Short mmCIF file of C-alpha atoms in Angstrom, two decimals:
data_model
loop_
_atom_site.label_atom_id
_atom_site.label_comp_id
_atom_site.label_asym_id
_atom_site.label_seq_id
_atom_site.Cartn_x
_atom_site.Cartn_y
_atom_site.Cartn_z
CA MET A 1 -174.34 -218.89 113.44
CA ASP A 2 -175.94 -215.46 113.85
CA ARG A 3 -172.91 -213.35 113.08
CA TYR A 4 -169.95 -213.85 110.81
CA THR A 5 -166.33 -214.03 112.17
CA VAL A 6 -164.55 -211.68 109.84
CA VAL A 7 -160.77 -211.81 109.47
CA SER A 8 -159.18 -209.32 107.11
CA ALA A 9 -156.51 -211.11 105.17
CA ASP A 10 -155.09 -207.76 103.91
CA CYS A 11 -154.37 -204.86 106.30
CA HIS A 12 -151.38 -202.69 106.57
CA ALA A 13 -149.42 -201.09 109.43
CA GLY A 14 -146.04 -199.65 110.37
CA ALA A 15 -144.32 -197.39 112.83
CA ASP A 16 -144.02 -193.60 112.63
CA LEU A 17 -140.70 -192.74 111.10
CA LEU A 18 -138.78 -191.83 114.22
CA ASP A 19 -140.36 -194.64 116.33
CA TYR A 20 -138.29 -197.21 114.38
CA ARG A 21 -135.12 -195.93 115.97
CA PRO A 22 -135.29 -197.96 119.22
CA TYR A 23 -135.79 -201.15 117.13
CA LEU A 24 -132.55 -200.58 115.19
CA GLU A 25 -129.26 -202.06 116.26
CA ARG A 26 -127.36 -199.32 118.10
CA LYS A 27 -124.61 -199.31 115.50
CA HIS A 28 -127.08 -197.99 112.95
CA HIS A 29 -128.36 -195.09 115.17
CA GLU A 30 -126.00 -192.37 113.82
CA ALA A 31 -126.78 -193.28 110.20
CA PHE A 32 -130.49 -193.32 111.00
CA ASP A 33 -130.41 -189.89 112.61
CA ALA A 34 -128.67 -188.46 109.63
CA TRP A 35 -131.07 -190.21 107.22
CA ALA A 36 -134.17 -189.15 109.11
CA ALA A 37 -133.11 -185.59 109.41
CA GLY A 38 -133.22 -185.14 105.68
CA TYR A 39 -136.06 -187.51 104.74
CA VAL A 40 -139.20 -186.05 103.17
CA ASN A 41 -142.27 -188.43 103.30
CA PRO A 42 -143.79 -188.67 99.78
CA TYR A 43 -147.05 -190.04 100.86
CA GLU A 44 -149.94 -187.65 101.75
CA ASP A 45 -151.78 -190.27 103.75
CA LEU A 46 -148.81 -190.83 106.03
CA LEU A 47 -148.79 -187.04 106.79
CA ALA A 48 -152.52 -186.68 107.38
CA ASP A 49 -154.27 -186.67 110.77
CA THR A 50 -155.42 -190.32 110.11
CA ALA A 51 -151.83 -191.59 109.65
CA ASP A 52 -151.79 -192.95 113.20
CA ARG A 53 -154.15 -195.68 112.14
CA ASN A 54 -150.88 -197.42 111.08
CA TRP A 55 -149.46 -197.59 114.61
CA ASN A 56 -152.17 -196.53 117.13
CA SER A 57 -153.24 -199.93 118.38
CA GLU A 58 -156.33 -198.87 120.37
CA ARG A 59 -157.70 -196.63 117.53
CA ARG A 60 -157.14 -199.45 115.02
CA LEU A 61 -159.07 -202.04 117.16
CA ARG A 62 -161.93 -199.65 117.58
CA GLU A 63 -162.13 -198.85 113.85
CA LEU A 64 -161.89 -202.52 112.79
CA GLU A 65 -164.47 -203.60 115.37
CA ALA A 66 -166.81 -200.86 114.24
CA ASP A 67 -166.36 -202.16 110.80
CA GLY A 68 -167.20 -205.85 111.87
CA ILE A 69 -163.69 -207.09 111.71
CA VAL A 70 -162.23 -209.00 114.63
CA ALA A 71 -158.74 -210.02 113.37
CA GLU A 72 -156.23 -209.03 110.67
CA VAL A 73 -153.26 -210.14 108.65
CA VAL A 74 -150.79 -207.20 108.85
CA PHE A 75 -148.67 -206.19 105.86
CA PRO A 76 -146.29 -203.30 105.99
CA ASN A 77 -147.31 -199.70 105.03
CA THR A 78 -145.09 -196.94 106.47
CA ILE A 79 -141.43 -196.13 105.54
CA PRO A 80 -138.93 -198.33 107.28
CA PRO A 81 -135.39 -196.89 107.99
CA PHE A 82 -133.21 -196.28 105.03
CA PHE A 83 -135.94 -196.76 102.42
CA PRO A 84 -136.71 -193.95 99.93
CA LYS A 85 -140.39 -195.24 99.75
CA ALA A 86 -142.61 -197.89 101.16
CA SER A 87 -140.86 -201.19 101.30
CA LEU A 88 -143.78 -203.15 99.88
CA MET A 89 -143.06 -201.91 96.46
CA ALA A 90 -139.26 -201.30 96.71
CA GLN A 91 -136.81 -202.63 94.21
CA PRO A 92 -134.32 -205.30 95.38
CA PRO A 93 -131.36 -203.29 96.97
CA THR A 94 -128.02 -203.16 95.42
CA ALA A 95 -124.94 -204.62 97.23
CA ALA A 96 -124.17 -200.98 98.43
CA GLU A 97 -127.73 -200.45 99.75
CA TYR A 98 -128.15 -203.92 101.33
CA GLU A 99 -126.71 -203.53 104.89
CA LEU A 100 -128.85 -200.50 105.82
CA ARG A 101 -131.98 -201.62 104.03
CA TRP A 102 -131.77 -205.09 105.81
CA ALA A 103 -131.34 -203.31 109.15
CA GLY A 104 -134.36 -201.19 108.43
CA LEU A 105 -136.51 -204.28 107.65
CA GLN A 106 -135.37 -206.08 110.74
CA ALA A 107 -136.31 -203.02 112.79
CA HIS A 108 -139.79 -203.13 111.24
CA ASN A 109 -140.22 -206.80 112.08
CA ARG A 110 -139.22 -206.09 115.77
CA TRP A 111 -141.72 -203.22 115.97
CA LEU A 112 -144.33 -205.34 114.30
CA ALA A 113 -143.96 -208.17 116.87
CA ASP A 114 -144.69 -205.65 119.69
CA PHE A 115 -147.61 -204.19 117.75
CA CYS A 116 -149.14 -207.67 117.29
CA ALA A 117 -148.53 -208.53 121.00
CA ALA A 118 -150.59 -205.48 121.96
CA ALA A 119 -153.70 -207.29 120.62
CA PRO A 120 -153.04 -211.02 121.39
CA GLY A 121 -154.66 -213.52 118.98
CA ARG A 122 -155.98 -210.76 116.71
CA ARG A 123 -153.02 -209.90 114.46
CA ALA A 124 -150.96 -212.07 112.28
CA GLY A 125 -147.94 -210.00 111.41
CA VAL A 126 -146.05 -210.63 108.03
CA ALA A 127 -142.31 -210.45 108.41
CA GLN A 128 -140.20 -208.75 105.83
CA ILE A 129 -137.13 -210.30 104.24
CA LEU A 130 -134.64 -209.54 101.43
CA LEU A 131 -133.36 -212.07 98.98
CA ASN A 132 -129.75 -210.88 98.64
CA ASP A 133 -128.59 -213.08 101.51
CA VAL A 134 -130.57 -216.35 101.78
CA ASP A 135 -128.84 -217.45 104.97
CA ALA A 136 -129.67 -214.07 106.69
CA ALA A 137 -133.24 -214.30 105.52
CA VAL A 138 -133.68 -217.86 106.91
CA ALA A 139 -132.29 -216.70 110.36
CA GLU A 140 -134.68 -213.75 110.34
CA ILE A 141 -137.66 -215.95 109.55
CA ARG A 142 -136.84 -218.14 112.50
CA ARG A 143 -136.36 -215.13 114.83
CA ALA A 144 -139.46 -213.42 113.69
CA ARG A 145 -141.52 -216.47 114.33
CA GLU A 146 -140.16 -216.85 117.74
CA ALA A 147 -141.01 -213.24 118.43
CA GLY A 148 -144.66 -214.06 117.66
CA LEU A 149 -145.09 -213.10 113.94
CA THR A 150 -147.53 -215.72 112.67
CA GLY A 151 -148.41 -214.17 109.26
CA GLY A 152 -145.44 -215.81 107.44
CA ILE A 153 -143.15 -213.73 105.19
CA LEU A 154 -143.51 -211.10 102.56
CA LEU A 155 -141.85 -212.37 99.48
CA PRO A 156 -140.17 -209.46 97.82
CA GLY A 157 -140.72 -208.82 94.16
CA VAL A 158 -138.03 -209.69 91.61
CA PRO A 159 -138.68 -207.48 88.65
CA PRO A 160 -136.69 -208.01 85.39
CA GLY A 161 -133.20 -206.80 85.73
CA SER A 162 -132.99 -207.36 89.53
CA PRO A 163 -129.49 -207.98 91.12
CA VAL A 164 -131.03 -211.32 92.60
CA PRO A 165 -131.90 -214.62 91.02
CA ASP A 166 -135.39 -215.07 89.66
CA LEU A 167 -137.91 -216.65 91.97
CA TYR A 168 -137.87 -220.05 90.16
CA SER A 169 -134.18 -220.43 91.26
CA GLU A 170 -133.33 -223.32 93.67
CA ALA A 171 -131.12 -220.75 95.45
CA TYR A 172 -134.18 -219.88 97.54
CA ASP A 173 -134.86 -223.39 98.70
CA PRO A 174 -133.65 -222.75 102.25
CA ILE A 175 -136.40 -220.08 102.50
CA TRP A 176 -139.10 -222.33 101.20
CA ALA A 177 -137.85 -225.11 103.51
CA VAL A 178 -137.98 -223.02 106.73
CA CYS A 179 -141.41 -221.68 105.91
CA ALA A 180 -142.66 -225.19 105.26
CA GLU A 181 -141.16 -226.38 108.51
CA LEU A 182 -142.60 -223.63 110.57
CA GLY A 183 -145.99 -223.80 108.84
CA LEU A 184 -145.58 -220.07 107.67
CA PRO A 185 -147.17 -218.83 104.56
CA VAL A 186 -145.16 -217.14 101.79
CA ASN A 187 -147.19 -214.04 100.86
CA HIS A 188 -146.82 -212.07 97.64
CA HIS A 189 -148.58 -208.82 97.65
CA GLY A 190 -149.91 -206.94 94.64
CA GLY A 191 -147.56 -204.20 93.42
CA SER A 192 -144.40 -205.61 94.83
CA ALA A 193 -142.85 -206.94 91.63
CA SER A 194 -143.30 -204.19 89.15
CA PRO A 195 -140.25 -202.66 87.37
CA PRO A 196 -139.56 -199.02 87.93
CA LEU A 197 -141.50 -196.67 85.72
CA GLY A 198 -141.49 -192.90 85.36
CA ASP A 199 -144.07 -190.25 86.63
CA GLU A 200 -145.57 -189.37 83.26
CA PRO A 201 -149.25 -189.83 82.86
CA ALA A 202 -148.61 -192.85 80.50
CA ALA A 203 -146.25 -194.40 82.91
CA ARG A 204 -148.87 -194.26 85.73
CA ALA A 205 -151.45 -195.82 83.43
CA VAL A 206 -149.01 -198.52 82.36
CA PHE A 207 -148.37 -199.27 86.01
CA MET A 208 -152.04 -199.77 86.76
CA VAL A 209 -152.39 -202.13 83.72
CA GLU A 210 -149.27 -204.20 84.45
CA THR A 211 -148.77 -204.18 88.29
CA THR A 212 -151.08 -207.16 89.05
CA TRP A 213 -149.53 -209.17 86.16
CA PHE A 214 -146.10 -208.71 87.52
CA SER A 215 -147.33 -209.80 90.94
CA HIS A 216 -148.91 -212.97 89.52
CA ARG A 217 -145.47 -214.00 88.10
CA ALA A 218 -144.58 -215.47 91.53
CA LEU A 219 -147.11 -218.21 90.98
CA TRP A 220 -145.70 -219.67 87.76
CA HIS A 221 -142.09 -219.14 88.87
CA LEU A 222 -142.57 -221.23 92.02
CA VAL A 223 -144.69 -223.77 90.25
CA PHE A 224 -142.46 -224.35 87.23
CA GLY A 225 -139.43 -224.01 89.47
CA GLY A 226 -140.52 -227.09 91.41
CA ALA A 227 -140.61 -225.47 94.80
CA PHE A 228 -143.74 -227.27 95.74
CA ARG A 229 -142.36 -230.64 94.72
CA ARG A 230 -139.27 -230.22 96.94
CA HIS A 231 -141.34 -228.57 99.74
CA PRO A 232 -144.84 -230.13 99.65
CA GLY A 233 -145.86 -228.35 102.88
CA LEU A 234 -145.23 -224.85 101.37
CA LYS A 235 -148.14 -222.46 101.31
CA LEU A 236 -148.25 -219.50 98.81
CA VAL A 237 -150.74 -216.66 99.36
CA LEU A 238 -151.30 -214.09 96.54
CA THR A 239 -152.79 -211.02 98.06
CA GLU A 240 -154.49 -207.94 96.64
CA GLN A 241 -154.12 -208.98 93.15
CA GLY A 242 -157.78 -209.83 92.38
CA SER A 243 -159.02 -213.32 92.15
CA GLY A 244 -161.05 -213.48 88.81
CA TRP A 245 -157.86 -213.99 86.88
CA ILE A 246 -156.97 -217.35 88.66
CA PRO A 247 -159.06 -219.87 86.68
CA GLY A 248 -157.91 -218.54 83.36
CA VAL A 249 -154.20 -218.49 84.31
CA LEU A 250 -154.41 -222.07 85.74
CA ASP A 251 -155.84 -223.15 82.41
CA MET A 252 -152.97 -221.38 80.61
CA LEU A 253 -150.27 -222.89 82.83
CA ASP A 254 -151.80 -226.42 82.55
CA TYR A 255 -151.76 -225.89 78.71
CA TYR A 256 -148.05 -225.03 78.65
CA HIS A 257 -147.16 -227.66 81.19
CA GLY A 258 -149.00 -230.38 79.04
CA ARG A 259 -147.53 -229.02 75.87
CA LEU A 260 -143.93 -228.87 77.11
CA VAL A 261 -144.02 -232.25 78.75
CA SER A 262 -145.57 -233.82 75.68
CA ALA A 263 -143.04 -232.13 73.36
CA VAL A 264 -140.11 -234.01 75.18
CA THR A 265 -141.35 -237.24 73.56
CA LYS A 266 -140.93 -235.77 70.07
CA ALA A 267 -137.22 -235.22 70.00
CA SER A 268 -137.38 -234.04 66.35
CA THR A 269 -139.31 -230.93 67.14
CA ALA A 270 -137.74 -227.57 67.87
CA GLU A 271 -139.92 -227.23 71.00
CA SER A 272 -138.74 -230.42 72.65
CA LYS A 273 -135.77 -228.64 74.33
CA PHE A 274 -138.14 -226.28 76.20
CA GLY A 275 -139.79 -229.13 78.09
CA ALA A 276 -136.62 -231.12 78.86
CA GLY A 277 -136.56 -232.07 82.58
CA LEU A 278 -139.63 -230.14 83.34
CA ALA A 279 -141.96 -232.98 84.51
CA GLU A 280 -139.27 -234.29 86.88
CA ALA A 281 -138.56 -230.79 88.29
CA MET A 282 -142.15 -229.78 88.80
CA GLY A 283 -143.85 -232.94 90.01
CA LYS A 284 -147.57 -232.10 90.01
CA GLY A 285 -149.18 -230.02 87.37
CA PRO A 286 -150.13 -226.28 87.92
CA SER A 287 -153.86 -226.92 88.86
CA ALA A 288 -152.88 -229.66 91.31
CA VAL A 289 -150.27 -227.31 92.94
CA TRP A 290 -152.96 -224.62 93.30
CA ARG A 291 -155.38 -227.08 94.85
CA ASP A 292 -152.83 -228.29 97.36
CA ASN A 293 -150.66 -225.33 98.18
CA CYS A 294 -152.04 -222.00 97.09
CA PHE A 295 -154.49 -219.37 98.46
CA VAL A 296 -155.67 -215.84 97.40
CA GLY A 297 -156.01 -212.79 99.61
CA ALA A 298 -158.97 -211.55 97.66
CA SER A 299 -159.19 -208.07 98.99
CA PHE A 300 -162.69 -206.53 98.65
CA MET A 301 -163.84 -209.28 96.29
CA ARG A 302 -165.95 -207.88 93.46
CA PRO A 303 -169.30 -209.28 92.52
CA HIS A 304 -168.10 -210.51 89.03
CA GLU A 305 -165.45 -212.66 90.66
CA VAL A 306 -167.87 -214.37 93.12
CA PRO A 307 -169.37 -216.75 90.49
CA LEU A 308 -165.87 -218.16 89.94
CA ARG A 309 -165.48 -219.15 93.53
CA ASP A 310 -165.89 -222.87 92.93
CA ARG A 311 -163.20 -222.80 90.22
CA ILE A 312 -160.94 -220.70 92.33
CA GLY A 313 -161.59 -222.96 95.32
CA LEU A 314 -164.03 -222.04 98.20
CA ASP A 315 -161.32 -223.07 100.62
CA LYS A 316 -158.67 -220.81 99.02
CA ILE A 317 -160.51 -217.41 99.17
CA MET A 318 -159.75 -214.95 101.97
CA TRP A 319 -161.54 -211.62 101.98
CA GLY A 320 -159.63 -208.51 102.95
CA SER A 321 -160.56 -204.82 103.84
CA ASP A 322 -157.15 -203.27 102.92
CA TYR A 323 -157.28 -201.04 106.08
CA PRO A 324 -156.16 -198.32 106.36
CA HIS A 325 -155.82 -197.46 102.65
CA ASP A 326 -158.20 -195.14 100.93
CA GLU A 327 -158.99 -197.87 98.49
CA GLY A 328 -160.03 -200.21 101.22
CA THR A 329 -163.59 -200.84 102.37
CA THR A 330 -163.42 -199.10 105.82
CA PRO A 331 -165.73 -197.94 107.19
CA TYR A 332 -168.20 -199.66 104.77
CA SER A 333 -166.94 -203.22 105.04
CA ARG A 334 -170.42 -204.53 105.85
CA GLU A 335 -171.58 -202.96 102.59
CA GLY A 336 -168.54 -204.38 100.74
CA LEU A 337 -169.49 -207.84 101.99
CA ARG A 338 -173.09 -207.32 100.91
CA ILE A 339 -172.28 -206.30 97.40
CA ALA A 340 -170.12 -209.35 96.91
CA TYR A 341 -171.81 -212.10 98.95
CA ALA A 342 -175.40 -211.30 99.49
CA GLY A 343 -177.56 -214.46 98.63
CA LEU A 344 -174.81 -216.96 99.03
CA PRO A 345 -175.01 -219.91 101.35
CA LYS A 346 -173.94 -218.70 104.87
CA GLU A 347 -171.35 -221.59 105.17
CA GLU A 348 -169.59 -220.35 102.05
CA VAL A 349 -169.63 -216.77 103.18
CA ALA A 350 -168.30 -217.85 106.61
CA ALA A 351 -165.31 -219.53 104.86
CA MET A 352 -164.40 -216.68 102.68
CA VAL A 353 -164.77 -213.83 105.26
CA GLY A 354 -162.86 -215.56 108.03
CA GLY A 355 -162.65 -219.27 108.34
CA ASN A 356 -160.17 -219.82 105.62
CA ALA A 357 -157.84 -217.04 106.87
CA ALA A 358 -158.10 -218.45 110.37
CA ARG A 359 -156.92 -221.81 109.12
CA VAL A 360 -154.13 -220.45 106.84
CA TYR A 361 -152.73 -218.02 109.44
CA GLY A 362 -153.25 -220.06 112.51
CA PHE A 363 -155.81 -217.94 114.33
CA ASP A 364 -157.73 -219.37 117.31
CA LEU A 365 -161.19 -219.43 115.59
CA PRO A 366 -163.18 -220.22 118.71
CA TYR A 367 -161.65 -217.19 120.42
CA LEU A 368 -162.45 -214.94 117.44
CA ASP A 369 -165.98 -216.25 117.38
CA SER A 370 -166.49 -214.99 120.91
CA LEU A 371 -165.38 -211.52 119.69
CA ALA A 372 -167.59 -211.70 116.55
CA ALA A 373 -170.58 -212.37 118.78
CA VAL A 374 -170.27 -208.78 119.90
CA HIS A 375 -168.72 -207.11 116.74
CA GLY A 376 -169.35 -209.24 113.73
CA PRO A 377 -171.84 -208.41 111.04
CA ALA A 378 -175.21 -210.32 111.26
CA VAL A 379 -175.76 -213.15 108.78
CA GLU A 380 -179.12 -211.70 107.86
CA GLU A 381 -177.58 -208.29 107.28
CA ILE A 382 -175.00 -209.57 104.78
CA ALA A 383 -177.70 -211.63 103.08
CA GLU A 384 -179.49 -208.49 102.11
CA PRO A 385 -178.43 -207.19 98.59
CA LEU A 386 -176.96 -203.68 98.59
CA LYS A 387 -179.34 -201.30 96.98
CA GLU A 388 -177.32 -198.12 97.21
CA VAL A 389 -173.62 -197.56 97.46
CA PRO A 390 -172.63 -195.39 100.49
CA ALA A 391 -171.97 -191.82 99.43
CA GLY A 392 -168.51 -191.79 101.19
CA ALA A 393 -167.35 -195.06 99.74
CA THR A 394 -163.93 -194.81 97.94
CA SER A 395 -162.99 -198.51 97.47
CA PRO A 396 -163.04 -200.13 94.01
CA ALA A 397 -165.26 -202.69 95.66
CA PHE A 398 -168.11 -200.33 94.87
CA ALA A 399 -166.94 -199.18 91.47
CA PRO A 400 -169.67 -199.02 88.83
CA GLY A 401 -169.15 -200.91 85.51
CA GLY A 402 -170.52 -203.53 83.24
CA SER A 403 -168.96 -206.33 85.21
CA VAL A 404 -169.96 -205.13 88.71
CA ARG A 405 -173.47 -205.68 89.85
CA VAL A 406 -175.09 -203.11 92.14
CA TRP A 407 -178.59 -204.12 93.27
#
């Protein structure tokens, strides 16, 4: 092994706004034309000269290869039809919004299938669904997989006050069942479950503090809700939410699980009612569920998180570059890998930067190895500690601070 096969488990793409039109059902074309005519894009990066990195397949391949990356898991980024902002962080639609929002996400899924087909074997596209109509979501999951989307589904966030059931609800069992049947991961991306906040400086700061916590909630909702007992083949991937939090949260979940299950045997206590039926509904405890069913898309893993890799699970960690976002590591992904993984055994590095993602998302690893032989970073290069952060680096992977080591 002279070079690492790097698979980014966290990249983003989407069509330019008007290019979604051919992917919409014809009955929605008139409504789309009216919506698009008055839409003002709120995102500077989607108006810049670099915006085409979201949809320009050839440019994207060139830039990823130059960055040492040979394959990617593709989450959404641009504005799908009938959405006011990016769908990744959108609130669940109301009943009045549902029909057009659902048509817009289906259009994105059709576009994404074509985008992935333009680079066979190198893109695992993540299909988008809504939770308002479970039967429609199940049908779309099957259709998207038949169309070639192998990245699983993007699980929408369910913030407090949403018009749909909480994620622990058995109402979603048909979604978990079809994903387990087809071997598709259920992905929950950072930022996708935060409740709406204002634009005041304090609101923006509160969002930064709370957004990953709201994203983490999917883990304990599905664990305590028994989704993994009823569907033991289900895979959950938590992406771009950090990874250092996982051991402590698992300890906390194990504590509450043990405490509540034990309380049931003490009927005279006020707490006994909280644990009633929990053991039977859940099956395994939280740490066992994590071990058997869960993974982390640890985008630009930070140095202070790396010593926790054994507690997180070496077979669970999947590095990501977050291309094409400004906070991503491109074009300094090699340096990002060095600042995190220099000095580690090469077998461990190989698993975290590509091998785990290839297994979870069904990439053909021997094929990717052949591409990495040309484009992948050299093992000896990543083994060299980073002595100086590149001047143009904007990723938090390089952020200074007491918990971040820079050699």
